[in-house]
Coordinates of C-alpha atoms and ligand atoms in Angstrom, one line a residue:
Chain T
X1 CA 0.0 0.1 -0.1
X2 CA 1.3 3.5 -0.7
X3 CA 2.2 5.5 1.8
X4 CA -0.4 7.3 3.9
X5 CA -0.8 11.0 3.3
X6 CA -2.0 11.6 6.7
X7 CA -1.2 9.3 9.9
X8 CA -2.4 9.8 13.1
X9 CA -0.7 8.1 15.7
X10 CA -2.4 7.6 19.5
X11 CA -3.7 11.2 19.6
X12 CA -5.1 12.5 23.0
X13 CA -7.0 15.5 24.3
X14 CA -8.7 16.1 27.4
X15 CA -10.9 18.9 28.4
X16 CA -10.9 18.7 32.3
X17 CA -12.4 15.2 32.9
X18 CA -13.6 15.1 29.4
X19 CA -11.8 12.7 27.1
X20 CA -12.4 14.4 23.9
X21 CA -9.7 12.2 21.8
X22 CA -9.0 8.9 23.2
X23 CA -5.7 7.4 21.5
X24 CA -7.1 8.0 17.9
X25 CA -5.2 6.5 15.2
X26 CA -5.7 7.2 11.8
X27 CA -4.5 7.0 8.2
X28 CA -5.9 8.6 4.9
X29 CA -4.3 7.3 1.8
X30 CA -3.4 9.9 -1.1
X31 CA -6.4 10.2 -3.4
X32 CA -8.8 8.8 -0.6
X33 CA -12.1 10.3 0.6
X34 CA -12.0 8.8 3.9
X35 CA -15.3 9.7 6.1
X36 CA -15.4 10.1 9.9
X37 CA -18.7 9.5 11.4
X38 CA -19.9 9.5 15.1
X39 CA -23.0 10.7 17.4
X40 CA -22.9 14.4 18.6
X41 CA -20.3 15.0 20.8
X42 CA -18.1 12.0 19.9
X43 CA -15.0 14.5 19.0
X44 CA -14.9 14.7 15.6
X45 CA -14.5 18.6 15.4
X46 CA -12.1 18.4 18.5
X47 CA -10.1 16.0 16.0
X48 CA -10.3 18.2 13.2
X49 CA -8.8 21.1 15.3
X50 CA -6.1 19.4 16.1
X51 CA -5.2 17.8 12.8
X52 CA -5.4 21.4 11.4
X53 CA -3.3 22.9 14.0
X54 CA -5.6 25.3 16.0
X55 CA -5.9 23.0 19.2
X56 CA -2.5 21.2 20.4
X57 CA -3.0 17.4 21.6
X58 CA -2.2 16.4 25.0
X59 CA -0.2 13.2 23.4
X60 CA 0.1 11.3 20.1
X61 CA 1.6 12.2 16.7
X62 CA 0.5 13.8 13.2
X63 CA 2.4 12.8 10.4
X64 CA 1.5 14.4 7.1
X65 CA 3.3 13.5 3.7
X66 CA 5.8 11.6 6.0
X67 CA 6.7 14.6 7.9
X68 CA 6.1 15.2 11.6
X69 CA 3.7 18.2 11.9
X70 CA 2.4 17.9 15.6
X71 CA 4.1 21.1 16.6
X72 CA 3.8 23.0 13.2
X73 CA 1.4 26.1 13.6
X74 CA -1.8 26.0 11.7
X75 CA -0.5 28.5 9.0
X76 CA 2.6 26.4 8.2
X77 CA 0.2 23.1 7.9
X78 CA -1.8 25.0 5.4
X79 CA 1.4 26.1 3.6
X80 CA 2.0 22.1 3.5
X81 CA -1.1 21.3 2.1
X82 CA -3.4 20.7 4.8
X83 CA -6.5 22.9 5.1
X84 CA -9.6 22.7 6.8
X85 CA -13.5 24.1 6.6
X86 CA -15.5 24.8 9.6
X87 CA -18.8 23.3 10.8
X88 CA -20.0 26.6 12.2
X89 CA -19.6 28.9 8.9
X90 CA -16.3 31.1 9.3
X91 CA -16.0 33.4 6.6
X92 CA -15.2 37.1 6.2
X93 CA -18.8 38.4 6.4
X94 CA -18.1 41.9 5.1
X95 CA -15.8 41.0 2.3
X96 CA -17.3 40.2 -1.0
X97 CA -17.2 36.5 -2.1
X98 CA -14.4 37.4 -4.9
X99 CA -12.5 39.1 -1.9
X100 CA -12.9 36.1 0.3
X101 CA -11.5 33.4 -2.1
X102 CA -8.8 36.0 -3.5
X103 CA -7.5 36.3 0.1
X104 CA -7.2 32.6 0.3
X105 CA -5.4 32.7 -3.1
X106 CA -3.0 35.3 -2.1
X107 CA -1.9 33.4 0.9
X108 CA -0.4 31.0 -1.2
X109 CA 0.8 33.2 -4.1
X110 CA 3.6 35.5 -3.3
X111 CA 4.2 37.8 -0.3
X112 CA 1.6 39.7 1.5
X113 CA 4.1 42.2 2.6
X114 CA 3.1 44.5 -0.3
X115 CA 2.4 47.8 1.0
X116 CA 2.0 49.9 -2.3
X117 CA 0.3 47.9 -5.0
X118 CA -3.5 48.0 -5.2
X119 CA -4.5 44.5 -4.6
X120 CA -7.9 45.0 -6.7
X121 CA -5.3 45.7 -9.7
X122 CA -4.1 42.0 -9.3
X123 CA -6.1 40.5 -12.1
X124 CA -4.4 37.0 -11.5
X125 CA -6.0 36.5 -8.1
X126 CA -9.4 37.7 -8.7
X127 CA -9.4 35.3 -12.1
X128 CA -8.5 32.4 -9.5
X129 CA -10.9 33.5 -6.9
X130 CA -13.3 33.5 -9.9
X131 CA -12.5 30.0 -11.0
X132 CA -12.9 28.7 -7.3
X133 CA -16.6 30.6 -6.8
X134 CA -17.7 28.7 -10.1
X135 CA -16.5 25.3 -9.1
X136 CA -18.4 25.7 -5.7
X137 CA -21.3 27.2 -7.7
X138 CA -20.8 30.8 -6.4
X139 CA -19.8 32.2 -10.0
X140 CA -22.8 34.6 -10.2
X141 CA -22.2 35.8 -6.6
X142 CA -19.2 37.1 -6.7
X143 CA -19.7 40.7 -5.8
X144 CA -22.0 39.9 -2.9
X145 CA -20.9 40.5 0.4
X146 CA -20.4 36.8 2.2
X147 CA -22.6 38.0 5.2
X148 CA -25.6 38.5 2.8
X149 CA -25.4 35.1 1.2
X150 CA -27.9 32.6 1.9
X151 CA -27.1 29.9 4.1
X152 CA -26.4 27.3 1.7
X153 CA -24.1 29.7 -0.3
X154 CA -22.2 30.4 2.6
X155 CA -21.5 26.8 3.2
X156 CA -20.5 26.6 -0.2
X157 CA -18.0 29.6 0.2
X158 CA -16.9 27.8 3.4
X159 CA -15.9 24.9 1.4
X160 CA -14.5 27.1 -1.1
X161 CA -12.0 29.0 1.2
X162 CA -10.5 25.6 2.2
X163 CA -10.4 24.6 -1.6
X164 CA -8.7 28.1 -2.5
X165 CA -5.6 27.1 -0.5
X166 CA -4.8 24.4 -2.8
X167 CA -4.4 21.9 -0.2
X168 CA -3.4 18.1 -0.9
X169 CA -5.7 17.0 2.1
X170 CA -8.9 18.9 2.9
X171 CA -10.5 18.5 6.4
X172 CA -14.2 19.1 5.6
X173 CA -16.1 19.5 9.0
X174 CA -19.9 18.8 8.0
X175 CA -20.1 20.8 5.0
X176 CA -23.6 19.7 4.3
X177 CA -24.8 20.9 8.0
X178 CA -28.1 22.7 7.6
X179 CA -28.5 22.1 3.6
X180 CA -31.7 21.2 2.0
X181 CA -31.7 18.3 -0.4
X182 CA -31.0 19.6 -3.4
X183 CA -28.1 21.8 -1.8
X184 CA -26.6 18.6 -0.4
X185 CA -26.8 16.9 -3.6
X186 CA -24.7 19.6 -5.5
X187 CA -22.3 19.5 -2.3
X188 CA -22.0 15.8 -2.8
X189 CA -21.2 16.2 -6.6
X190 CA -18.6 18.8 -5.7
X191 CA -16.6 16.7 -3.4
X192 CA -17.1 13.8 -5.8
X193 CA -15.3 16.0 -8.4
X194 CA -12.5 16.8 -6.1
X195 CA -11.6 13.1 -5.8
X196 CA -9.4 13.3 -8.8
X197 CA -7.4 16.1 -7.3
X198 CA -7.4 16.0 -3.4
X199 CA -7.9 13.6 -0.6
X200 CA -10.6 14.5 1.7
X201 CA -11.1 13.4 5.4
X202 CA -14.9 13.9 5.5
X203 CA -17.0 14.6 8.6
X204 CA -20.6 14.2 7.9
X205 CA -24.0 13.4 9.5
X206 CA -25.5 12.6 6.2
X207 CA -25.5 9.3 6.0
X208 CA -26.2 9.1 2.2
X209 CA -23.6 11.5 1.7
X210 CA -21.0 9.3 3.4
X211 CA -21.9 6.0 1.9
X212 CA -21.9 7.4 -1.5
X213 CA -18.7 9.4 -1.1
X214 CA -16.3 7.3 0.9
X215 CA -13.7 5.1 0.1
X216 CA -13.3 4.3 3.8
X217 CA -15.2 5.1 6.9
X218 CA -14.0 5.2 10.4
X219 CA -16.3 5.5 13.4
X220 CA -15.5 7.6 16.2
X221 CA -17.5 7.0 19.8
X222 CA -16.7 9.0 22.8
X223 CA -13.0 10.0 21.7
X224 CA -12.1 6.7 20.2
X225 CA -12.0 5.0 17.0
X226 CA -14.3 2.1 17.3
X227 CA -14.2 0.6 13.6
X228 CA -12.5 1.7 10.2
X229 CA -13.5 -0.1 6.9
X230 CA -15.0 0.0 3.5
X231 CA -18.8 1.4 3.6
X232 CA -19.8 -2.3 2.9
X233 CA -17.8 -3.5 6.3
X234 CA -19.2 -0.5 7.9
X235 CA -22.7 -1.3 7.2
X236 CA -22.3 -4.9 8.2
X237 CA -20.5 -4.0 11.6
X238 CA -22.8 -5.2 14.2
X239 CA -21.3 -3.0 17.0
X240 CA -21.1 0.2 14.8
X241 CA -24.8 -0.4 14.0
X242 CA -25.7 -0.5 17.7
X243 CA -23.1 2.4 18.9
X244 CA -24.2 4.7 16.2
X245 CA -26.0 4.2 12.7
X246 CA -29.0 2.5 14.0
X247 CA -31.6 2.8 11.2
X248 CA -29.9 5.3 9.3
X249 CA -28.1 3.1 7.2
X250 CA -29.2 3.2 3.7
X251 CA -29.3 -0.5 2.3
Chain K
X1 CA -15.5 64.2 -7.3
X2 CA -14.0 62.6 -4.3
X3 CA -10.8 63.9 -5.5
X4 CA -11.8 67.3 -6.3
X5 CA -13.0 67.5 -2.7
X6 CA -9.6 66.5 -1.4
X7 CA -7.7 68.8 -3.4
X8 CA -10.2 71.8 -2.3
X9 CA -9.8 70.9 1.3
X10 CA -5.9 70.7 0.7
X11 CA -6.0 74.0 -0.9
X12 CA -8.0 75.6 2.0
X13 CA -5.4 74.3 4.2
X14 CA -2.3 75.6 2.3
X15 CA -4.4 79.0 2.3
X16 CA -5.2 79.2 5.8
X17 CA -2.1 80.5 7.3
X18 CA -2.2 83.3 4.8
X19 CA -5.8 84.2 5.5
X20 CA -5.1 84.4 9.3
X21 CA -2.1 86.4 8.8
X22 CA -4.4 88.6 6.8
X23 CA -6.9 89.1 9.8
X24 CA -4.2 88.9 12.3
X25 CA -5.4 86.0 14.0
X26 CA -2.1 83.9 13.9
X27 CA -3.1 82.1 17.3
X28 CA -5.0 80.1 14.8
X29 CA -2.3 78.9 13.0
X30 CA -0.7 77.6 16.1
X31 CA -3.7 76.0 17.0
X32 CA -4.2 74.4 13.5
X33 CA -0.9 72.9 13.7
X34 CA -1.8 71.4 16.9
X35 CA -4.6 69.8 15.5
X36 CA -2.8 68.4 12.6
X37 CA -0.2 67.0 14.7
X38 CA -2.9 64.9 16.9
X39 CA -4.6 64.2 13.6
X40 CA -1.2 62.2 12.7
X41 CA -1.2 60.6 16.0
X42 CA -4.7 59.5 15.8
X43 CA -4.3 58.2 12.2
X44 CA -1.4 56.0 13.4
X45 CA -3.5 54.7 15.8
X46 CA -6.5 54.1 13.5
X47 CA -4.4 51.7 11.6
X48 CA -4.1 49.4 14.2
X49 CA -7.6 50.3 16.2
X50 CA -9.4 50.8 13.0
X51 CA -8.3 48.7 10.2
X52 CA -6.6 46.2 12.2
X53 CA -9.1 45.9 15.1
X54 CA -6.2 46.0 17.9
X55 CA -7.8 48.2 20.8
X56 CA -4.7 49.2 22.1
X57 CA -4.9 51.5 25.1
X58 CA -1.2 52.6 25.1
X59 CA -0.5 54.4 22.2
X60 CA 0.7 57.7 24.1
X61 CA 3.8 55.7 24.9
X62 CA 4.8 55.8 21.4
X63 CA 3.9 59.4 20.7
X64 CA 5.9 60.0 24.1
X65 CA 8.7 58.1 23.2
X66 CA 9.0 59.8 19.7
X67 CA 8.6 63.4 21.7
X68 CA 11.5 62.4 24.3
X69 CA 13.5 60.8 21.6
X70 CA 13.5 64.2 19.4
X71 CA 13.7 66.5 22.5
X72 CA 16.9 64.5 23.9
X73 CA 18.6 64.6 20.7
X74 CA 18.1 68.6 20.7
X75 CA 19.3 68.5 24.3
X76 CA 22.1 66.7 23.6
X77 CA 23.2 69.1 20.7
X78 CA 22.0 67.5 17.6
X79 CA 19.1 69.6 16.7
X80 CA 18.9 68.3 12.8
X81 CA 15.5 67.1 12.2
X82 CA 16.9 64.7 9.6
X83 CA 18.4 62.6 12.3
X84 CA 16.2 63.4 15.3
X85 CA 13.0 62.5 13.4
X86 CA 13.7 59.2 11.9
X87 CA 15.2 58.2 15.5
X88 CA 12.0 59.5 16.9
X89 CA 10.2 57.0 14.7
X90 CA 12.8 54.1 15.2
X91 CA 12.7 54.2 18.8
X92 CA 8.9 53.8 19.2
X93 CA 8.9 51.2 16.4
X94 CA 11.5 48.9 18.4
X95 CA 9.3 49.6 21.7
X96 CA 6.1 48.6 19.9
X97 CA 8.3 45.6 18.6
X98 CA 8.7 44.5 21.8
X99 CA 5.5 45.5 23.3
X100 CA 3.5 44.1 20.3
X101 CA 5.3 40.6 20.4
X102 CA 4.0 40.0 24.0
X103 CA 0.6 41.8 24.1
X104 CA -0.8 40.8 20.7
X105 CA -0.9 37.2 21.7
X106 CA -3.9 38.1 24.1
X107 CA -7.4 39.1 23.2
X108 CA -10.1 41.4 23.8
X109 CA -9.9 43.0 27.3
X110 CA -6.5 41.4 28.2
X111 CA -5.0 43.2 25.2
X112 CA -6.4 46.6 26.4
X113 CA -4.9 45.9 29.7
X114 CA -1.6 44.8 28.9
X115 CA -1.1 47.6 26.2
X116 CA -2.0 50.1 29.3
X117 CA 0.1 48.3 31.7
X118 CA 3.2 48.7 29.2
X119 CA 2.4 52.3 28.3
X120 CA 2.2 53.1 32.2
X121 CA 5.8 51.4 32.9
X122 CA 7.2 53.9 30.0
X123 CA 5.6 56.7 31.6
X124 CA 7.1 56.1 34.9
X125 CA 10.3 55.3 33.0
X126 CA 10.1 59.0 31.9
X127 CA 9.3 60.1 35.3
X128 CA 12.4 58.7 36.7
X129 CA 14.6 60.1 33.8
X130 CA 16.2 62.8 36.1
X131 CA 19.0 63.9 33.6
X132 CA 16.1 65.0 31.4
X133 CA 13.8 66.7 33.8
X134 CA 12.3 63.9 35.6
X135 CA 8.6 64.7 36.0
X136 CA 9.3 68.5 35.8
X137 CA 10.0 67.9 32.1
X138 CA 12.4 69.1 29.8
X139 CA 12.3 72.5 28.1
X140 CA 14.0 72.7 24.6
X141 CA 16.4 75.4 24.1
X142 CA 15.7 75.5 20.4
X143 CA 13.6 73.5 17.8
X144 CA 14.8 70.9 15.2
X145 CA 16.4 72.2 12.3
X146 CA 15.4 71.3 8.9
X147 CA 17.8 73.3 6.6
X148 CA 16.6 74.5 3.1
X149 CA 16.1 78.3 5.0
X150 CA 13.2 76.5 6.9
X151 CA 12.9 78.0 10.3
X152 CA 10.3 75.8 12.7
X153 CA 10.1 78.8 14.9
X154 CA 8.0 80.2 12.7
X155 CA 4.6 79.3 13.2
X156 CA 3.4 79.4 9.4
X157 CA 6.6 77.3 8.4
X158 CA 5.9 75.0 11.1
X159 CA 2.2 74.5 10.0
X160 CA 3.2 73.7 6.5
X161 CA 5.8 71.1 7.7
X162 CA 3.4 69.4 9.6
X163 CA 0.7 69.4 6.9
X164 CA 3.1 68.2 4.5
X165 CA 3.9 65.4 6.8
X166 CA 0.2 64.6 7.4
X167 CA -0.6 64.4 3.8
X168 CA 2.4 62.1 3.2
X169 CA 1.4 59.9 6.0
X170 CA -2.4 60.0 4.7
X171 CA -1.3 59.1 1.2
X172 CA 1.0 56.2 2.7
X173 CA -1.9 54.9 4.8
X174 CA -4.4 54.9 1.7
X175 CA -2.2 52.9 -0.4
X176 CA -1.1 50.7 2.4
X177 CA -4.7 49.7 3.5
X178 CA -5.6 49.0 -0.1
X179 CA -2.5 47.0 -0.8
X180 CA -2.1 43.2 -0.1
X181 CA -0.9 44.1 3.5
X182 CA -3.7 46.2 4.3
X183 CA -6.3 43.7 3.0
X184 CA -4.6 40.9 5.1
X185 CA -4.7 43.3 8.4
X186 CA -8.4 44.2 7.6
X187 CA -9.2 40.6 7.1
X188 CA -7.6 39.7 10.5
X189 CA -9.9 42.2 12.3
X190 CA -12.8 40.6 10.6
X191 CA -11.9 36.9 11.1
X192 CA -8.5 36.1 12.6
X193 CA -8.8 32.4 13.2
X194 CA -9.9 32.0 9.5
X195 CA -6.7 33.8 8.4
X196 CA -5.0 31.3 10.4
X197 CA -7.0 28.5 8.5
X198 CA -6.2 29.7 5.2
X199 CA -2.3 30.1 5.9
X200 CA -1.5 33.5 7.5
X201 CA 0.9 33.9 10.2
X202 CA -1.5 36.5 11.7
X203 CA 0.7 37.3 14.7
X204 CA 3.4 38.6 12.3
X205 CA 1.0 41.0 10.4
X206 CA -0.3 42.4 13.5
X207 CA 3.0 43.1 14.9
X208 CA 4.2 44.9 11.4
X209 CA 1.2 47.0 11.5
X210 CA 1.7 47.7 15.3
X211 CA 5.5 48.8 14.5
X212 CA 4.3 51.1 11.7
X213 CA 1.7 52.7 13.9
X214 CA 4.4 53.0 16.6
X215 CA 6.6 54.7 14.0
X216 CA 4.1 57.0 12.9
X217 CA 2.8 58.0 16.3
X218 CA 6.5 58.6 17.5
X219 CA 6.7 61.0 14.4
X220 CA 3.8 62.9 15.8
X221 CA 5.5 62.9 19.2
X222 CA 8.7 64.6 17.7
X223 CA 6.4 67.4 16.3
X224 CA 4.5 67.8 19.2
X225 CA 7.6 68.3 21.5
X226 CA 9.1 70.9 18.8
X227 CA 5.6 72.7 18.7
X228 CA 5.5 73.0 22.6
X229 CA 9.2 73.3 22.6
X230 CA 8.9 71.3 25.8
X231 CA 7.9 67.8 26.9
X232 CA 6.9 66.1 30.0
X233 CA 5.8 62.9 31.0
X234 CA 2.2 64.0 30.8
X235 CA 2.5 63.2 27.2
X236 CA 2.6 59.8 27.9
X237 CA -0.1 59.7 30.6
X238 CA -2.9 57.0 30.0
X239 CA -5.3 59.9 29.3
X240 CA -3.6 60.8 26.6
X241 CA -4.2 57.1 25.1
X242 CA -7.7 57.6 26.0
X243 CA -7.9 61.0 24.1
X244 CA -6.2 59.3 21.0
X245 CA -8.7 56.7 21.2
X246 CA -11.6 59.1 21.5
X247 CA -10.3 60.9 18.6
X248 CA -10.5 57.6 16.5
X249 CA -13.9 56.8 17.4
X250 CA -15.4 60.2 17.1
X251 CA -13.6 60.4 13.6
X252 CA -14.5 57.2 12.3
X253 CA -12.9 53.8 13.1
X254 CA -11.0 52.3 10.0
X255 CA -11.9 55.4 7.8
X256 CA -8.9 57.0 6.1
X257 CA -9.7 60.5 7.6
X258 CA -11.0 59.1 10.9
X259 CA -8.0 60.5 12.6
X260 CA -8.1 63.8 11.0
X261 CA -11.9 64.3 11.7
X262 CA -11.5 63.1 15.3
X263 CA -8.4 65.5 15.8
X264 CA -10.5 68.7 14.5
X265 CA -13.6 67.4 16.2
X266 CA -12.0 66.8 19.7
X267 CA -9.9 69.5 20.0
X268 CA -12.0 71.9 18.2
X269 CA -14.6 71.1 20.9
X270 CA -12.4 71.6 23.5
X271 CA -11.5 74.9 22.5
X272 CA -14.8 75.9 21.9
X273 CA -16.0 74.7 25.2
X274 CA -13.2 76.2 27.0
X275 CA -12.9 79.6 25.4
X276 CA -16.5 80.7 24.4
X277 CA -19.2 81.2 27.1
X278 CA -22.7 80.0 25.5
X279 CA -25.4 81.6 27.2
X280 CA -27.7 78.9 26.7
X281 CA -25.4 76.2 28.0
X282 CA -24.3 78.2 31.1
X283 CA -28.3 78.6 31.8
X284 CA -28.4 75.0 31.7
X285 CA -25.3 74.2 33.4
X286 CA -23.6 77.1 34.8
X287 CA -20.2 75.2 35.7
X288 CA -20.0 73.8 31.9
X289 CA -16.5 75.4 31.5
X290 CA -14.7 73.6 34.4
X291 CA -16.2 70.5 33.1
X292 CA -15.2 70.5 29.3
X293 CA -14.7 66.9 29.5
X294 CA -18.4 66.5 30.3
X295 CA -19.2 68.1 26.9
X296 CA -16.7 65.7 25.2
X297 CA -18.3 62.8 27.0
X298 CA -21.8 63.8 25.7
X299 CA -20.4 64.3 22.2
X300 CA -19.1 60.8 22.5
X301 CA -22.5 59.2 23.7
X302 CA -24.1 61.1 20.7
X303 CA -21.4 59.6 18.1
X304 CA -22.0 56.1 19.5
X305 CA -25.8 56.5 19.7
X306 CA -26.3 58.5 16.1
X307 CA -23.1 57.9 14.3
X308 CA -21.3 54.6 15.0
X309 CA -19.3 55.2 11.8
X310 CA -18.0 58.4 13.4
X311 CA -17.9 61.7 11.4
X312 CA -16.1 60.1 8.5
X313 CA -19.2 58.1 8.4
X314 CA -21.7 60.8 8.1
X315 CA -19.8 62.2 5.1
X316 CA -20.1 58.5 3.4
X317 CA -24.0 58.4 4.3
X318 CA -24.2 61.6 2.5
X319 CA -22.4 60.4 -0.6
X320 CA -24.1 56.8 -0.7
X321 CA -27.6 57.9 -0.5
Ligands
ATP1 N1 -12.8 23.9 23.9 C1 -13.8 22.8 24.9 N2 -13.5 22.9 26.4 C2 -14.3 21.9 26.8 N3 -15.0 20.9 26.1 C3 -15.1 21.0 24.8 C4 -14.2 21.9 24.1 N4 -14.5 21.6 22.8 C5 -15.4 20.5 22.9 N5 -15.3 20.2 24.1 C6 -16.3 18.7 24.5 O1 -15.6 17.8 23.6 C7 -16.4 16.8 23.3 C8 -16.4 16.5 21.7 O2 -16.9 17.7 21.2 P1 -16.7 18.0 19.6 O3 -17.4 19.2 19.2 O4 -15.4 17.6 19.0 O5 -17.7 16.8 18.9 P2 -18.2 16.4 17.7 O6 -18.1 15.0 17.5 O7 -17.9 17.5 16.6 O8 -19.9 16.9 17.7 P3 -21.0 17.2 16.7 O9 -21.2 16.1 16.0 O10 -22.1 17.9 17.5 O11 -20.4 18.4 16.0 C9 -18.0 17.3 23.8 O12 -18.3 16.5 24.8 C10 -17.7 18.6 23.8 O13 -18.4 19.3 24.9
MG2 MG1 -18.5 19.0 15.2

């Protein structure tokens, strides 16, 4: 098997008495869409925060592309190709859609220590922003203030910001949260198309999406991974059914 | 349209000392210089407070450090502004680097308190500088020298020098906030954690803005010391930091001309309340001249309630609709 793109080894995180991450060991292969599912409060977001670098783990190691990034700051991980999106939308509400995305493009193209030249004159940034906007279905909303977008559009921008970093691995925290069925279908289509270019660690409650997209699924319960396998294996796992899936599993 | 307005105001500013000389009211030239110096100081604070969202309550420390540096250079027999003023920017810049590196790691009210604490430390440092007057302050035997036949003792000359520096600073700030760096700083104000998440080392950018603001504030301090021919620790007192914050909020947080409007508004208001007796105000509140700060407080309240974007916001509203 090819070397894992992301390897998480014995990761632990405690909040006071709560064990939010309990010895998590996990691998994401290059090109893989790896779903992470689990009940509310299982520790999925907390795990994403540690992988992306905004939260320091108490113990364990994170390897990305073979390099130990456990102590690397968040912005460094983004440069290395690891970017996240948020379950609770986190965008630049007073900036236009174009400026939101072009800001993310700017971060990876040249120095931002430019004090003189108007950034609005940089057509390359705006063009790239436009391309990403089209990719996430916001091609006709470029001039709208991000805060004025409809909820589903904001969710698309949320993913677009992560996408715009040109990451090799995207950590998507419930991209379909709060979306209607049609909007979810569009998001599923978007992630499906990403498969060719990036790897994805996908946290999602929408089981339809998970079972359609995932190459492998890991199940997180009370901070610990209780099962990892192909969708077929997870579907058949009696423990997983009891712990989490219940009747939600599509057959 | 906007450009025409800017040029028009600039022409008026240039004509102002001539007009005052013509009607023999040169007192107002001195006062206008003072307002322009404060406009520069408030503009430098607006860079971090307005554009960067960093609520620094210690900006007077940088203004004061610049004022002391410029004064000490003169006291030590090196009056050239070409050496003294760059140094009066470099020293506060270094201070800002040290203070920012520590305080910018904190958030919210902690940041406000820690910048205040550092500023007070520097205030007490100047009080203890016995060689330069301690709490008595330092009287300058002369003003800085500029060469080119310019004499800063001449009130009109001083006014024009300050005006030129302010215009240059405003031009610089207007370029900066629309360049890559400025957009990053404003985006950090908007959503710092997301900036980290798309790959920006946010602390670095905040620190650079903080240092730039310190340097510009220091230059304002150098001008202030020259205008007064005197400097004392009072210039670093926390009330001075508060005054600059009031100017920024009054004038327009994150507006290019916010600092200018705020300085005109606040110093103008102080001047009017202190020197003119309004019968209707006296009838309402006989002691109002002893409590001009109260008037400022009421004006602040009005701004917060009716013009949260400050004076600059009133202009903008007029323009948009
Ligand atoms: N900063 C924090 N301080 C204390 N406890 C926290 C903190 N963040 C998360 N927790 C706790 O850690 C546990 C895991 O939370 P987390 O948000 O990671 O769950 P999740 O799997 O993402 O849930 P959901 O599906 O609802 O998004 C919860 O019990 C939560 O209350
Ligand atoms: Mg979550």
